[in-house]
Amino acid sequence: MPSLQLSGLPHTVSSAERAQICDDLQGFSGAEIVGIFRDACVRAVAECLPGDASGRSARDRAADPVAEPRLCSAHVAAAVAATTKQITPQMLEFYARFART
């Protein structure tokens, strides 16, 4: 089973959430996964920006006006949902046949 390492990245992702993220990433290419995490990190940073565009409530912004960005599973889930898989089942079958030869 694949594992997800987030060392060096501030996050609140639990072990159970990591397993779910790995399941959600099945079928994506390596480049797509890099893009998904880039998108997820941008979402985390956007939540920390001041102003209404951040998506944070006025109470949250007042309590912590310059919050440190922390990646959470919701950021990754939103990025996965916004990404279309480019690897088709036919491509996977081709590479599986190629590997057997």
Short mmCIF file of the C-alpha atoms (twelve columns), coordinates in Angstrom:
data_MODEL
# 
_entry.id   MODEL 
# 
loop_
_atom_site.group_PDB 
_atom_site.id 
_atom_site.type_symbol 
_atom_site.label_atom_id 
_atom_site.label_alt_id 
_atom_site.label_comp_id 
_atom_site.label_asym_id 
_atom_site.label_seq_id 
_atom_site.Cartn_x 
_atom_site.Cartn_y 
_atom_site.Cartn_z 
_atom_site.pdbx_PDB_model_num 
ATOM 1   C CA . MET A 1   0.000   0.000  0.000   1 
ATOM 2   C CA . PRO A 2   1.346   3.460  -0.848  1 
ATOM 3   C CA . SER A 3   2.181   5.805  1.987   1 
ATOM 4   C CA . LEU A 4   1.972   9.564  2.173   1 
ATOM 5   C CA . GLN A 5   4.805   11.544 3.731   1 
ATOM 6   C CA . LEU A 6   4.196   15.170 4.643   1 
ATOM 7   C CA . SER A 7   7.429   15.853 6.513   1 
ATOM 8   C CA . GLY A 8   8.473   19.480 6.505   1 
ATOM 9   C CA . LEU A 9   4.954   20.596 5.596   1 
ATOM 10  C CA . PRO A 10  2.792   22.067 8.368   1 
ATOM 11  C CA . HIS A 11  -0.378  19.984 8.386   1 
ATOM 12  C CA . THR A 12  -3.179  18.564 10.482  1 
ATOM 13  C CA . VAL A 13  -3.620  15.352 8.480   1 
ATOM 14  C CA . SER A 14  -4.116  12.264 10.668  1 
ATOM 15  C CA . SER A 15  -2.862  8.772  9.820   1 
ATOM 16  C CA . ALA A 16  -6.374  7.666  8.906   1 
ATOM 17  C CA . GLU A 17  -6.779  10.703 6.643   1 
ATOM 18  C CA . ARG A 18  -3.441  9.906  4.981   1 
ATOM 19  C CA . ALA A 19  -4.721  6.435  4.121   1 
ATOM 20  C CA . GLN A 20  -7.888  7.950  2.639   1 
ATOM 21  C CA . ILE A 21  -5.858  10.475 0.636   1 
ATOM 22  C CA . CYS A 22  -3.744  7.621  -0.776  1 
ATOM 23  C CA . ASP A 23  -6.935  5.845  -1.836  1 
ATOM 24  C CA . ASP A 24  -8.280  9.052  -3.406  1 
ATOM 25  C CA . LEU A 25  -5.059  9.505  -5.412  1 
ATOM 26  C CA . GLN A 26  -5.245  6.076  -7.071  1 
ATOM 27  C CA . GLY A 27  -5.163  6.444  -10.847 1 
ATOM 28  C CA . PHE A 28  -3.548  9.872  -10.907 1 
ATOM 29  C CA . SER A 29  -0.124  10.273 -12.484 1 
ATOM 30  C CA . GLY A 30  2.848   11.489 -10.467 1 
ATOM 31  C CA . ALA A 31  2.663   14.880 -12.146 1 
ATOM 32  C CA . GLU A 32  -1.043  15.129 -11.352 1 
ATOM 33  C CA . ILE A 33  -0.362  14.310 -7.693  1 
ATOM 34  C CA . VAL A 34  2.276   17.054 -7.531  1 
ATOM 35  C CA . GLY A 35  -0.291  19.460 -8.996  1 
ATOM 36  C CA . ILE A 36  -2.943  18.318 -6.517  1 
ATOM 37  C CA . PHE A 37  -0.666  19.020 -3.567  1 
ATOM 38  C CA . ARG A 38  0.403   22.356 -5.031  1 
ATOM 39  C CA . ASP A 39  -3.291  23.282 -5.352  1 
ATOM 40  C CA . ALA A 40  -4.014  22.026 -1.810  1 
ATOM 41  C CA . CYS A 41  -1.172  24.147 -0.410  1 
ATOM 42  C CA . VAL A 42  -2.457  27.228 -2.232  1 
ATOM 43  C CA . ARG A 43  -5.882  26.569 -0.680  1 
ATOM 44  C CA . ALA A 44  -4.284  26.365 2.786   1 
ATOM 45  C CA . VAL A 45  -2.436  29.654 2.270   1 
ATOM 46  C CA . ALA A 46  -5.571  31.358 0.910   1 
ATOM 47  C CA . GLU A 47  -7.389  30.567 4.152   1 
ATOM 48  C CA . CYS A 48  -4.787  32.572 6.048   1 
ATOM 49  C CA . LEU A 49  -5.129  35.706 3.961   1 
ATOM 50  C CA . PRO A 50  -6.926  38.643 5.542   1 
ATOM 51  C CA . GLY A 51  -10.202 39.804 4.053   1 
ATOM 52  C CA . ASP A 52  -13.403 38.188 2.932   1 
ATOM 53  C CA . ALA A 53  -11.762 36.427 -0.037  1 
ATOM 54  C CA . SER A 54  -9.993  34.042 2.320   1 
ATOM 55  C CA . GLY A 55  -13.136 32.102 3.172   1 
ATOM 56  C CA . ARG A 56  -12.401 32.486 6.900   1 
ATOM 57  C CA . SER A 57  -15.103 33.883 9.141   1 
ATOM 58  C CA . ALA A 58  -14.706 37.371 10.582  1 
ATOM 59  C CA . ARG A 59  -14.348 35.808 14.041  1 
ATOM 60  C CA . ASP A 60  -11.506 33.535 12.872  1 
ATOM 61  C CA . ARG A 61  -9.703  36.426 11.165  1 
ATOM 62  C CA . ALA A 62  -10.026 38.602 14.276  1 
ATOM 63  C CA . ALA A 63  -8.782  35.832 16.565  1 
ATOM 64  C CA . ASP A 64  -5.814  34.943 14.361  1 
ATOM 65  C CA . PRO A 65  -5.243  37.643 11.719  1 
ATOM 66  C CA . VAL A 66  -1.994  36.130 10.413  1 
ATOM 67  C CA . ALA A 67  -2.477  32.413 10.834  1 
ATOM 68  C CA . GLU A 68  0.207   29.963 9.773   1 
ATOM 69  C CA . PRO A 69  -0.937  27.939 6.770   1 
ATOM 70  C CA . ARG A 70  -1.581  24.287 7.666   1 
ATOM 71  C CA . LEU A 71  -2.556  21.714 5.105   1 
ATOM 72  C CA . CYS A 72  -5.606  19.642 6.052   1 
ATOM 73  C CA . SER A 73  -7.384  16.754 4.386   1 
ATOM 74  C CA . ALA A 74  -10.178 19.087 3.208   1 
ATOM 75  C CA . HIS A 75  -7.641  21.067 1.153   1 
ATOM 76  C CA . VAL A 76  -6.426  17.870 -0.503  1 
ATOM 77  C CA . ALA A 77  -9.976  16.597 -1.077  1 
ATOM 78  C CA . ALA A 78  -10.955 19.878 -2.752  1 
ATOM 79  C CA . ALA A 79  -7.859  19.759 -4.959  1 
ATOM 80  C CA . VAL A 80  -8.557  16.116 -5.909  1 
ATOM 81  C CA . ALA A 81  -12.147 17.021 -6.796  1 
ATOM 82  C CA . ALA A 82  -10.902 19.872 -9.002  1 
ATOM 83  C CA . THR A 83  -8.444  17.650 -10.914 1 
ATOM 84  C CA . THR A 84  -9.350  15.459 -13.880 1 
ATOM 85  C CA . LYS A 85  -7.413  12.223 -14.278 1 
ATOM 86  C CA . GLN A 86  -5.442  12.200 -17.504 1 
ATOM 87  C CA . ILE A 87  -4.454  8.537  -17.261 1 
ATOM 88  C CA . THR A 88  -7.083  6.388  -18.969 1 
ATOM 89  C CA . PRO A 89  -7.771  2.701  -18.296 1 
ATOM 90  C CA . GLN A 90  -6.485  1.985  -21.816 1 
ATOM 91  C CA . MET A 91  -3.168  3.642  -20.995 1 
ATOM 92  C CA . LEU A 92  -2.866  1.595  -17.799 1 
ATOM 93  C CA . GLU A 93  -3.543  -1.608 -19.720 1 
ATOM 94  C CA . PHE A 94  -0.937  -0.686 -22.333 1 
ATOM 95  C CA . TYR A 95  1.729   -0.151 -19.662 1 
ATOM 96  C CA . ALA A 96  0.728   -3.347 -17.856 1 
ATOM 97  C CA . ARG A 97  1.160   -5.326 -21.095 1 
ATOM 98  C CA . PHE A 98  4.461   -3.542 -21.742 1 
ATOM 99  C CA . ALA A 99  5.739   -4.453 -18.270 1 
ATOM 100 C CA . ARG A 100 4.935   -8.126 -18.878 1 
ATOM 101 C CA . THR A 101 7.043   -8.268 -22.064 1 
# 
